[in-house]
């Protein structure tokens, strides 16, 4: 990782464009930049273009986009057009991939604590099942049956020490098989009828150091050699998992994807090729790095309050982006139309939850803010909307895809109070009526029997 100069955090749309959009769709909403997502995807594929198929042909690399990062079918479809598959870990995520037309081995099913119906659905779709625990082999056999192709998730425990606060130390992580278990798992799976194999680990999260990222690949390459030596089994692909980081803060290092891919290639030649195991396909499950930097949460300032501190209250809240509250994560903020104003004020930027963690920024240096200002919170394209929740009766926002630099396609409408009440059946009460009468007259929750 080289020393880097601060990144310019810019916004790909203008204040005028937002004001136009807002006439029809009130803030807050997320906007994803299609062109930038496509450009980033192409760059990733180009960096790994040295990866060959099992027949030794070009084009062996695949990223299975982690659906949990941005579970919107319009996004999945455009990534599919760029050659990506889907990494799913729940039934609804499998249904989403299927709806988009992502098929068979284009789907990686990397789950944990998995219920039978998910294994059954994954097997039905022909997805690659990635096993998280040794006991799941028997469970899979009894419920869905053992597929021909199986992948195992490895947890290196204390053998890997670059842990990070989000995913933590591997020895404390709930995921994957230990070294001894994974060796046994391959032979057991073979006895149960599997004939093709993959190897997976995800041991970094939001990691921006190329050397550490590549080191995770090195660890898996060595394990593939050991599996071959001890069991005679050759894995046909190695799945490096997700975890490529992005620079949330302008002073964060930006991963040099070409440098990372070169380092992985170096380990591949040194370990896989030298031991006569090539070709092994390299795949990954990157989510954050694929869409994260290309999403923006747009929100209006409701109130500016001066108390013991100065507060900017937005119309967005933790329901729209949870990372700052959950992890204390930094998300850059641009005030539209005030980009050139002096940065001479300090604010906590908050949402409206009755929960003091509901802050997008704490003691952030910003230009002077007035009520009605438009704020853009950066890097919300992954683990942003997706983590939303309805605590305090807060509703999730709309999502837009920005296309051709200026068209905004609504790819998910905002929730309404009706959506919030949709799962209730309270003594025949018509909550949809409640939703319509919101705010005007305090509604009676009547019993219409
Ligand atoms: C979350 C997750 C990913 C995606 O991680 P990113 O940080 O978004 O790249 C990939 N694989 C698994 C198993 C995950 O849990």
Short mmCIF file of C-alpha atoms and ligand atoms in Angstrom, two decimals:
data_model
loop_
_atom_site.label_atom_id
_atom_site.label_comp_id
_atom_site.label_asym_id
_atom_site.label_seq_id
_atom_site.Cartn_x
_atom_site.Cartn_y
_atom_site.Cartn_z
CA UNK A 1 0.00 0.00 0.00
CA UNK A 2 1.62 3.22 -1.13
CA UNK A 3 1.07 6.59 0.55
CA UNK A 4 -1.76 8.28 -1.27
CA UNK A 5 -2.92 11.82 -1.65
CA UNK A 6 -6.48 12.65 -0.56
CA UNK A 7 -9.19 11.63 -3.02
CA UNK A 8 -11.55 14.24 -4.43
CA UNK A 9 -15.03 13.11 -3.40
CA UNK A 10 -17.31 14.46 -6.11
CA UNK A 11 -20.98 13.96 -6.95
CA UNK A 12 -21.97 12.89 -10.50
CA UNK A 13 -25.20 14.94 -10.56
CA UNK A 14 -26.05 18.61 -10.05
CA UNK A 15 -28.20 20.41 -7.54
CA UNK A 16 -30.53 21.37 -10.38
CA UNK A 17 -31.00 17.71 -11.38
CA UNK A 18 -31.91 16.82 -7.81
CA UNK A 19 -34.34 19.71 -7.50
CA UNK A 20 -36.10 18.49 -10.64
CA UNK A 21 -36.22 14.90 -9.42
CA UNK A 22 -37.49 16.03 -6.05
CA UNK A 23 -40.60 17.59 -7.59
CA UNK A 24 -41.90 14.08 -8.14
CA UNK A 25 -40.00 12.07 -5.56
CA UNK A 26 -39.37 13.64 -2.17
CA UNK A 27 -36.03 13.13 -0.44
CA UNK A 28 -34.44 11.05 0.93
CA UNK A 29 -33.40 8.60 -1.81
CA UNK A 30 -30.37 6.66 -2.99
CA UNK A 31 -28.93 7.22 -6.47
CA UNK A 32 -26.64 4.65 -8.11
CA UNK A 33 -24.43 5.67 -11.03
CA UNK A 34 -24.78 2.98 -13.71
CA UNK A 35 -21.88 4.12 -15.88
CA UNK A 36 -19.47 4.17 -12.96
CA UNK A 37 -20.60 0.72 -11.77
CA UNK A 38 -20.06 -0.70 -15.26
CA UNK A 39 -16.65 0.95 -15.61
CA UNK A 40 -15.56 -0.43 -12.22
CA UNK A 41 -16.75 -3.93 -13.14
CA UNK A 42 -14.81 -3.87 -16.40
CA UNK A 43 -11.69 -2.77 -14.58
CA UNK A 44 -11.98 -5.68 -12.14
CA UNK A 45 -12.46 -8.20 -14.96
CA UNK A 46 -9.55 -6.74 -16.93
CA UNK A 47 -7.25 -6.95 -13.89
CA UNK A 48 -8.08 -10.65 -13.54
CA UNK A 49 -8.07 -11.43 -17.27
CA UNK A 50 -5.04 -13.70 -16.69
CA UNK A 51 -7.35 -16.23 -15.01
CA UNK A 52 -8.21 -19.11 -17.36
CA UNK A 53 -11.09 -21.55 -17.46
CA UNK A 54 -10.62 -25.18 -16.45
CA UNK A 55 -9.86 -25.90 -20.14
CA UNK A 56 -7.11 -23.28 -20.08
CA UNK A 57 -9.09 -20.76 -22.15
CA UNK A 58 -9.25 -17.02 -21.42
CA UNK A 59 -12.08 -15.62 -19.30
CA UNK A 60 -12.00 -17.91 -16.25
CA UNK A 61 -12.55 -15.14 -13.72
CA UNK A 62 -15.98 -14.44 -12.29
CA UNK A 63 -17.25 -12.16 -9.57
CA UNK A 64 -20.35 -13.43 -7.83
CA UNK A 65 -21.78 -10.11 -6.68
CA UNK A 66 -22.75 -10.34 -3.01
CA UNK A 67 -26.49 -9.74 -3.34
CA UNK A 68 -26.76 -8.61 0.29
CA UNK A 69 -24.72 -5.51 -0.57
CA UNK A 70 -27.35 -4.09 -2.93
CA UNK A 71 -30.30 -6.46 -3.38
CA UNK A 72 -32.01 -4.78 -6.30
CA UNK A 73 -32.77 -6.81 -9.47
CA UNK A 74 -31.98 -3.86 -11.77
CA UNK A 75 -28.49 -3.73 -10.29
CA UNK A 76 -28.09 -7.51 -10.45
CA UNK A 77 -29.12 -7.45 -14.10
CA UNK A 78 -26.63 -4.80 -15.12
CA UNK A 79 -23.87 -6.65 -13.26
CA UNK A 80 -24.98 -9.87 -14.98
CA UNK A 81 -24.55 -8.06 -18.31
CA UNK A 82 -21.00 -7.30 -17.18
CA UNK A 83 -20.35 -11.02 -16.65
CA UNK A 84 -21.03 -11.27 -12.93
CA UNK A 85 -22.98 -13.94 -11.12
CA UNK A 86 -24.77 -13.70 -7.77
CA UNK A 87 -23.57 -14.67 -4.31
CA UNK A 88 -26.68 -15.47 -2.28
CA UNK A 89 -27.18 -16.46 1.33
CA UNK A 90 -30.93 -16.61 1.82
CA UNK A 91 -34.05 -17.81 0.05
CA UNK A 92 -35.16 -14.32 -1.05
CA UNK A 93 -31.67 -13.65 -2.44
CA UNK A 94 -31.87 -16.89 -4.44
CA UNK A 95 -35.32 -15.85 -5.72
CA UNK A 96 -33.90 -12.46 -6.77
CA UNK A 97 -31.04 -14.07 -8.71
CA UNK A 98 -33.48 -16.44 -10.39
CA UNK A 99 -35.84 -13.58 -11.31
CA UNK A 100 -32.97 -11.78 -13.04
CA UNK A 101 -32.18 -14.92 -15.04
CA UNK A 102 -28.91 -15.74 -13.30
CA UNK A 103 -28.66 -19.48 -13.68
CA UNK A 104 -27.08 -22.62 -12.28
CA UNK A 105 -23.40 -22.26 -11.49
CA UNK A 106 -23.65 -18.51 -12.03
CA UNK A 107 -25.11 -18.53 -8.51
CA UNK A 108 -22.90 -19.12 -5.48
CA UNK A 109 -24.84 -20.06 -2.35
CA UNK A 110 -22.64 -19.03 0.57
CA UNK A 111 -24.82 -19.32 3.65
CA UNK A 112 -24.39 -20.22 7.28
CA UNK A 113 -26.77 -21.66 9.85
CA UNK A 114 -28.72 -22.75 6.78
CA UNK A 115 -32.31 -24.05 6.85
CA UNK A 116 -33.28 -27.06 4.74
CA UNK A 117 -35.51 -25.10 2.35
CA UNK A 118 -32.60 -22.91 1.30
CA UNK A 119 -30.38 -25.87 0.46
CA UNK A 120 -33.31 -27.38 -1.45
CA UNK A 121 -33.89 -24.19 -3.45
CA UNK A 122 -30.17 -23.71 -4.12
CA UNK A 123 -29.87 -27.31 -5.37
CA UNK A 124 -33.01 -26.90 -7.50
CA UNK A 125 -31.50 -23.82 -9.17
CA UNK A 126 -28.25 -25.69 -9.75
CA UNK A 127 -26.37 -23.10 -7.68
CA UNK A 128 -22.90 -23.86 -6.35
CA UNK A 129 -23.45 -24.78 -2.73
CA UNK A 130 -20.70 -23.50 -0.45
CA UNK A 131 -20.71 -25.48 2.79
CA UNK A 132 -20.07 -23.56 6.02
CA UNK A 133 -19.89 -26.43 8.49
CA UNK A 134 -18.86 -30.09 8.52
CA UNK A 135 -22.26 -31.20 9.90
CA UNK A 136 -24.01 -29.54 6.94
CA UNK A 137 -22.77 -32.34 4.68
CA UNK A 138 -25.10 -34.88 6.30
CA UNK A 139 -27.83 -32.28 6.58
CA UNK A 140 -27.52 -31.44 2.88
CA UNK A 141 -27.53 -35.12 1.96
CA UNK A 142 -30.73 -35.74 3.94
CA UNK A 143 -32.56 -32.61 2.76
CA UNK A 144 -31.54 -31.67 -0.78
CA UNK A 145 -29.12 -34.43 -1.72
CA UNK A 146 -25.43 -34.06 -2.49
CA UNK A 147 -24.78 -32.20 -5.75
CA UNK A 148 -21.90 -33.16 -8.09
CA UNK A 149 -20.17 -29.82 -7.41
CA UNK A 150 -19.52 -28.71 -3.84
CA UNK A 151 -17.49 -25.90 -2.33
CA UNK A 152 -16.21 -25.63 1.24
CA UNK A 153 -15.64 -22.51 3.27
CA UNK A 154 -12.37 -22.43 5.17
CA UNK A 155 -11.71 -20.64 8.47
CA UNK A 156 -7.96 -20.43 9.12
CA UNK A 157 -8.40 -19.49 12.79
CA UNK A 158 -5.19 -18.19 14.32
CA UNK A 159 -3.22 -18.93 11.12
CA UNK A 160 -4.44 -15.64 9.75
CA UNK A 161 -3.82 -12.57 11.83
CA UNK A 162 -4.76 -9.51 9.75
CA UNK A 163 -8.20 -9.40 11.42
CA UNK A 164 -10.33 -6.31 11.15
CA UNK A 165 -13.00 -4.84 13.39
CA UNK A 166 -15.94 -5.75 11.14
CA UNK A 167 -15.22 -9.42 10.47
CA UNK A 168 -12.90 -9.78 13.46
CA UNK A 169 -10.31 -12.40 14.14
CA UNK A 170 -10.98 -15.60 12.14
CA UNK A 171 -10.65 -17.74 15.28
CA UNK A 172 -13.60 -15.84 16.75
CA UNK A 173 -15.67 -15.92 13.57
CA UNK A 174 -18.62 -18.29 13.27
CA UNK A 175 -17.91 -19.11 9.64
CA UNK A 176 -16.21 -21.96 7.89
CA UNK A 177 -14.48 -25.26 8.55
CA UNK A 178 -11.24 -25.62 10.47
CA UNK A 179 -8.15 -26.97 8.78
CA UNK A 180 -8.74 -30.57 9.95
CA UNK A 181 -12.45 -30.45 9.20
CA UNK A 182 -11.99 -29.20 5.66
CA UNK A 183 -9.56 -31.99 4.75
CA UNK A 184 -12.05 -34.56 6.06
CA UNK A 185 -14.95 -32.77 4.35
CA UNK A 186 -13.53 -33.23 0.84
CA UNK A 187 -13.07 -36.99 1.22
CA UNK A 188 -16.48 -37.40 2.90
CA UNK A 189 -18.16 -35.40 0.12
CA UNK A 190 -16.42 -37.55 -2.46
CA UNK A 191 -17.66 -40.71 -0.73
CA UNK A 192 -21.16 -39.22 -0.80
CA UNK A 193 -20.97 -38.74 -4.57
CA UNK A 194 -19.52 -35.27 -5.21
CA UNK A 195 -17.03 -35.20 -8.09
CA UNK A 196 -16.21 -31.52 -8.56
CA UNK A 197 -14.92 -29.19 -5.88
CA UNK A 198 -14.30 -25.57 -4.98
CA UNK A 199 -12.53 -23.91 -2.06
CA UNK A 200 -13.63 -20.67 -0.41
CA UNK A 201 -12.67 -18.35 2.41
CA UNK A 202 -13.67 -14.83 3.33
CA UNK A 203 -11.20 -13.61 5.89
CA UNK A 204 -11.01 -9.90 5.22
CA UNK A 205 -13.60 -7.14 5.27
CA UNK A 206 -13.27 -3.63 3.87
CA UNK A 207 -9.58 -4.36 3.45
CA UNK A 208 -7.66 -1.77 1.44
CA UNK A 209 -4.15 -3.13 1.64
CA UNK A 210 -3.25 -4.97 -1.58
CA UNK A 211 -0.67 -7.12 0.18
CA UNK A 212 -3.07 -8.29 2.89
CA UNK A 213 -5.78 -8.94 0.30
CA UNK A 214 -3.40 -11.01 -1.82
CA UNK A 215 -2.17 -12.84 1.26
CA UNK A 216 -5.66 -14.27 1.74
CA UNK A 217 -5.37 -15.71 -1.78
CA UNK A 218 -1.93 -17.12 -0.98
CA UNK A 219 -3.36 -18.93 2.04
CA UNK A 220 -6.06 -20.56 -0.11
CA UNK A 221 -3.61 -21.50 -2.86
CA UNK A 222 -1.40 -23.28 -0.30
CA UNK A 223 -4.43 -25.07 1.11
CA UNK A 224 -5.46 -26.22 -2.39
CA UNK A 225 -2.00 -27.79 -2.74
CA UNK A 226 -2.31 -29.47 0.64
CA UNK A 227 -5.81 -30.77 -0.16
CA UNK A 228 -4.43 -32.28 -3.35
CA UNK A 229 -1.47 -33.85 -1.55
CA UNK A 230 -3.53 -35.31 1.29
CA UNK A 231 -6.74 -36.33 -0.49
CA UNK A 232 -5.86 -36.46 -4.17
CA UNK A 233 -8.68 -34.00 -4.85
CA UNK A 234 -8.05 -31.08 -7.20
CA UNK A 235 -10.31 -28.12 -6.63
CA UNK A 236 -11.47 -26.57 -9.90
CA UNK A 237 -11.97 -23.07 -8.52
CA UNK A 238 -10.86 -20.96 -5.60
CA UNK A 239 -13.31 -18.38 -4.31
CA UNK A 240 -11.52 -15.47 -2.64
CA UNK A 241 -14.75 -14.24 -1.01
CA UNK A 242 -15.56 -10.54 -0.67
CA UNK A 243 -13.92 -7.92 1.46
CA UNK A 244 -12.13 -5.59 -0.97
CA UNK A 245 -12.31 -2.22 0.76
CA UNK A 246 -13.19 1.22 -0.53
CA UNK A 247 -11.97 4.65 0.58
CA UNK A 248 -14.91 6.01 2.57
CA UNK A 249 -12.78 8.90 3.75
CA UNK A 250 -10.87 11.12 1.30
CA UNK A 251 -7.65 10.25 3.15
CA UNK A 252 -8.19 6.48 2.90
CA UNK A 253 -6.00 4.52 0.48
CA UNK A 254 -7.85 3.37 -2.63
CA UNK A 255 -7.17 -0.25 -3.54
CA UNK A 256 -5.12 -0.48 -6.72
CA UNK A 257 -7.05 -3.36 -8.23
CA UNK A 258 -4.40 -4.03 -10.90
CA UNK A 259 -1.70 -4.22 -8.23
CA UNK A 260 -3.86 -6.57 -6.15
CA UNK A 261 -4.56 -8.81 -9.17
CA UNK A 262 -0.84 -8.86 -10.06
CA UNK A 263 0.03 -9.96 -6.53
CA UNK A 264 -2.59 -12.72 -6.66
CA UNK A 265 -1.18 -13.80 -10.03
CA UNK A 266 2.30 -13.91 -8.47
CA UNK A 267 1.11 -16.24 -5.68
CA UNK A 268 -0.77 -18.31 -8.27
CA UNK A 269 2.36 -18.88 -10.32
CA UNK A 270 4.46 -19.52 -7.23
CA UNK A 271 2.06 -22.01 -5.64
CA UNK A 272 -0.57 -23.36 -8.05
CA UNK A 273 1.48 -23.47 -11.25
CA UNK A 274 4.68 -24.68 -9.56
CA UNK A 275 2.82 -27.55 -7.94
CA UNK A 276 1.29 -28.58 -11.24
CA UNK A 277 -2.29 -27.75 -10.26
CA UNK A 278 -3.01 -25.13 -12.94
CA UNK A 279 -5.44 -24.24 -14.28
CA UNK A 280 -7.62 -23.45 -11.27
CA UNK A 281 -10.26 -20.77 -11.84
CA UNK A 282 -10.21 -17.77 -9.52
CA UNK A 283 -13.54 -16.27 -8.54
CA UNK A 284 -14.67 -13.85 -5.85
CA UNK A 285 -17.77 -12.49 -4.12
CA UNK A 286 -17.05 -8.79 -4.05
CA UNK A 287 -19.99 -6.58 -3.13
CA UNK A 288 -18.77 -3.36 -1.54
CA UNK A 289 -16.06 -2.58 -4.10
CA UNK A 290 -18.45 -3.19 -7.01
CA UNK A 291 -21.27 -0.82 -6.09
CA UNK A 292 -20.28 0.93 -2.84
CA UNK A 293 -18.50 4.01 -4.20
CA UNK A 294 -21.17 4.61 -6.84
CA UNK A 295 -24.15 5.13 -4.54
CA UNK A 296 -25.28 8.41 -2.96
CA UNK A 297 -27.91 9.09 -0.31
CA UNK A 298 -29.58 12.43 -1.05
CA UNK A 299 -31.31 14.13 1.87
CA UNK A 300 -32.67 17.56 2.80
CA UNK A 301 -31.79 19.42 5.96
CA UNK A 302 -34.92 19.82 8.07
CA UNK A 303 -33.61 21.76 11.04
CA UNK A 304 -30.39 23.23 12.33
CA UNK A 305 -30.36 23.16 16.13
CA UNK A 306 -27.89 24.77 18.51
CA UNK A 307 -27.65 22.99 21.87
CA UNK A 308 -24.50 21.83 23.69
CA UNK A 309 -23.41 21.05 20.15
CA UNK A 310 -24.68 22.24 16.78
CA UNK A 311 -26.91 19.70 15.04
CA UNK A 312 -28.02 19.31 11.46
CA UNK A 313 -31.22 17.24 11.31
CA UNK A 314 -31.84 15.44 8.00
CA UNK A 315 -34.94 13.85 6.51
CA UNK A 316 -32.87 10.64 6.20
CA UNK A 317 -32.06 8.52 9.23
CA UNK A 318 -30.38 5.26 10.25
CA UNK A 319 -33.17 3.42 8.40
CA UNK A 320 -31.59 4.62 5.14
CA UNK A 321 -27.95 4.07 6.08
CA UNK A 322 -26.89 2.27 9.19
CA UNK A 323 -23.12 2.02 8.86
CA UNK A 324 -22.18 5.22 10.74
CA UNK A 325 -24.39 4.28 13.71
CA UNK A 326 -23.48 0.59 13.64
CA UNK A 327 -19.74 0.77 13.08
CA UNK A 328 -18.92 4.44 13.67
CA UNK A 329 -18.12 4.38 9.96
CA UNK A 330 -17.09 7.55 8.16
CA UNK A 331 -19.23 8.57 5.19
CA UNK A 332 -18.23 11.71 3.35
CA UNK A 333 -20.84 14.46 3.00
CA UNK A 334 -21.16 17.01 0.20
CA UNK A 335 -23.52 19.97 0.57
CA UNK A 336 -24.90 20.56 -2.92
CA UNK A 337 -24.25 24.10 -4.13
CA UNK A 338 -21.92 24.82 -1.19
CA UNK A 339 -18.90 22.88 -2.49
CA UNK A 340 -16.76 26.02 -2.59
CA UNK A 341 -17.87 27.56 0.71
CA UNK A 342 -15.33 27.73 3.54
CA UNK A 343 -15.35 24.72 5.88
CA UNK A 344 -15.70 26.68 9.10
CA UNK A 345 -18.49 25.01 11.07
CA UNK A 346 -18.67 21.83 13.12
CA UNK A 347 -21.86 19.78 13.30
CA UNK A 348 -23.28 16.44 14.29
CA UNK A 349 -25.43 15.37 11.32
CA UNK A 350 -28.40 13.38 12.60
CA UNK A 351 -31.57 11.61 11.57
CA UNK A 352 -34.87 11.72 13.42
CA UNK A 353 -34.83 8.41 15.30
CA UNK A 354 -35.35 8.49 19.05
CA UNK A 355 -31.96 6.87 19.35
CA UNK A 356 -28.87 8.94 19.96
CA UNK A 357 -26.75 6.70 17.70
CA UNK A 358 -28.76 8.00 14.77
CA UNK A 359 -25.97 10.19 13.42
CA UNK A 360 -24.43 10.23 9.95
CA UNK A 361 -21.48 12.27 11.16
CA UNK A 362 -20.13 13.36 14.51
CA UNK A 363 -18.25 16.65 14.90
CA UNK A 364 -17.92 16.99 11.12
CA UNK A 365 -16.35 20.09 9.63
CA UNK A 366 -18.76 21.51 7.06
CA UNK A 367 -19.74 24.84 5.53
CA UNK A 368 -22.46 26.76 7.37
CA UNK A 369 -25.68 24.77 6.99
CA UNK A 370 -29.21 26.15 6.69
CA UNK A 371 -32.49 24.35 6.80
CA UNK A 372 -33.43 23.27 3.26
CA UNK A 373 -29.85 22.52 2.17
CA UNK A 374 -29.37 19.37 0.10
CA UNK A 375 -26.83 16.96 1.52
CA UNK A 376 -25.30 14.04 -0.33
CA UNK A 377 -23.87 11.20 1.74
CA UNK A 378 -21.26 9.31 -0.26
CA UNK A 379 -20.47 5.62 -0.75
CA UNK A 380 -23.95 4.25 -0.02
CA UNK A 381 -23.99 1.81 -2.95
CA UNK A 382 -23.30 -1.24 -0.78
CA UNK A 383 -24.59 -2.19 2.67
CA UNK A 384 -26.59 1.08 2.57
CA UNK A 385 -30.25 0.71 1.61
CA UNK A 386 -29.82 -3.02 2.16
CA UNK A 387 -29.34 -2.73 5.91
CA UNK A 388 -32.44 -0.58 6.31
CA UNK A 389 -34.98 -1.30 8.98
CA UNK A 390 -38.24 0.09 10.28
CA UNK A 391 -37.45 0.87 13.90
CA UNK A 392 -39.43 3.83 15.19
CA UNK A 393 -41.81 3.49 12.24
CA UNK A 394 -39.23 4.93 9.87
CA UNK A 395 -39.74 4.00 6.23
CA UNK A 396 -37.16 2.95 3.68
CA UNK A 397 -36.42 5.29 0.80
CA UNK A 398 -36.62 5.03 -2.97
CA UNK A 399 -33.68 3.93 -5.12
CA UNK A 400 -32.76 5.45 -8.49
CA UNK A 401 -30.40 4.32 -11.21
CA UNK A 402 -28.70 7.26 -12.91
CA UNK A 403 -28.26 6.39 -16.58
CA UNK A 404 -26.44 8.18 -19.39
CA UNK A 405 -25.38 10.96 -17.06
CA UNK A 406 -28.82 12.39 -16.60
CA UNK A 407 -31.83 10.07 -16.57
CA UNK A 408 -33.00 8.84 -13.22
CA UNK A 409 -34.79 5.54 -13.37
CA UNK A 410 -36.84 4.63 -10.31
CA UNK A 411 -35.70 1.10 -9.45
CA UNK A 412 -37.52 0.89 -6.12
CA UNK A 413 -40.23 3.16 -4.81
CA UNK A 414 -40.16 4.54 -1.29
CA UNK A 415 -42.06 2.64 1.39
CA UNK A 416 -45.36 4.06 2.53
CA UNK A 417 -47.09 3.63 5.86
CA UNK A 418 -49.18 0.95 4.09
CA UNK A 419 -46.06 -1.11 3.59
CA UNK A 420 -45.25 -0.72 7.26
CA UNK A 421 -48.71 -1.98 8.23
CA UNK A 422 -48.87 -4.68 5.54
CA UNK A 423 -48.03 -7.54 7.91
CA UNK A 424 -50.61 -6.53 10.51
CA UNK A 425 -54.10 -7.87 10.88
CA UNK A 426 -55.46 -6.08 13.93
CA UNK A 427 -59.07 -6.92 14.68
CA UNK A 428 -60.16 -5.96 11.19
CA UNK A 429 -58.67 -2.48 11.40
CA UNK A 430 -58.02 -0.80 8.09
CA UNK A 431 -54.50 0.45 8.49
CA UNK A 432 -54.43 1.62 4.89
CA UNK A 433 -56.96 4.26 5.95
CA UNK A 434 -54.66 5.21 8.80
CA UNK A 435 -51.83 5.63 6.37
CA UNK A 436 -53.85 7.94 4.15
CA UNK A 437 -54.96 10.15 7.01
CA UNK A 438 -51.45 10.48 8.37
CA UNK A 439 -50.66 13.56 10.40
CA UNK A 440 -53.90 15.45 9.70
CA UNK A 441 -56.19 14.01 12.36
CA UNK A 442 -54.85 11.66 15.01
CA UNK A 443 -56.48 8.42 13.88
CA UNK A 444 -58.51 6.11 16.06
CA UNK A 445 -57.56 2.48 15.73
CA UNK A 446 -61.13 1.35 15.32
CA UNK A 447 -62.60 -2.12 15.42
CA UNK A 448 -64.83 -2.43 12.38
CA UNK A 449 -66.53 -5.69 13.24
C1 LIG B 1 -20.67 -9.99 3.01
C2 LIG B 1 -20.07 -11.07 2.22
C3 LIG B 1 -19.51 -10.80 0.97
C4 LIG B 1 -19.39 -9.42 0.41
O1 LIG B 1 -18.51 -8.65 1.11
P1 LIG B 1 -18.09 -7.19 0.58
O2 LIG B 1 -17.38 -6.59 1.75
O3 LIG B 1 -19.34 -6.49 0.24
O4 LIG B 1 -17.20 -7.40 -0.60
C5 LIG B 1 -19.03 -11.87 0.23
N1 LIG B 1 -19.10 -13.14 0.70
C6 LIG B 1 -19.62 -13.42 1.90
C7 LIG B 1 -19.66 -14.82 2.33
C8 LIG B 1 -20.12 -12.41 2.70
O5 LIG B 1 -20.63 -12.69 3.89
#
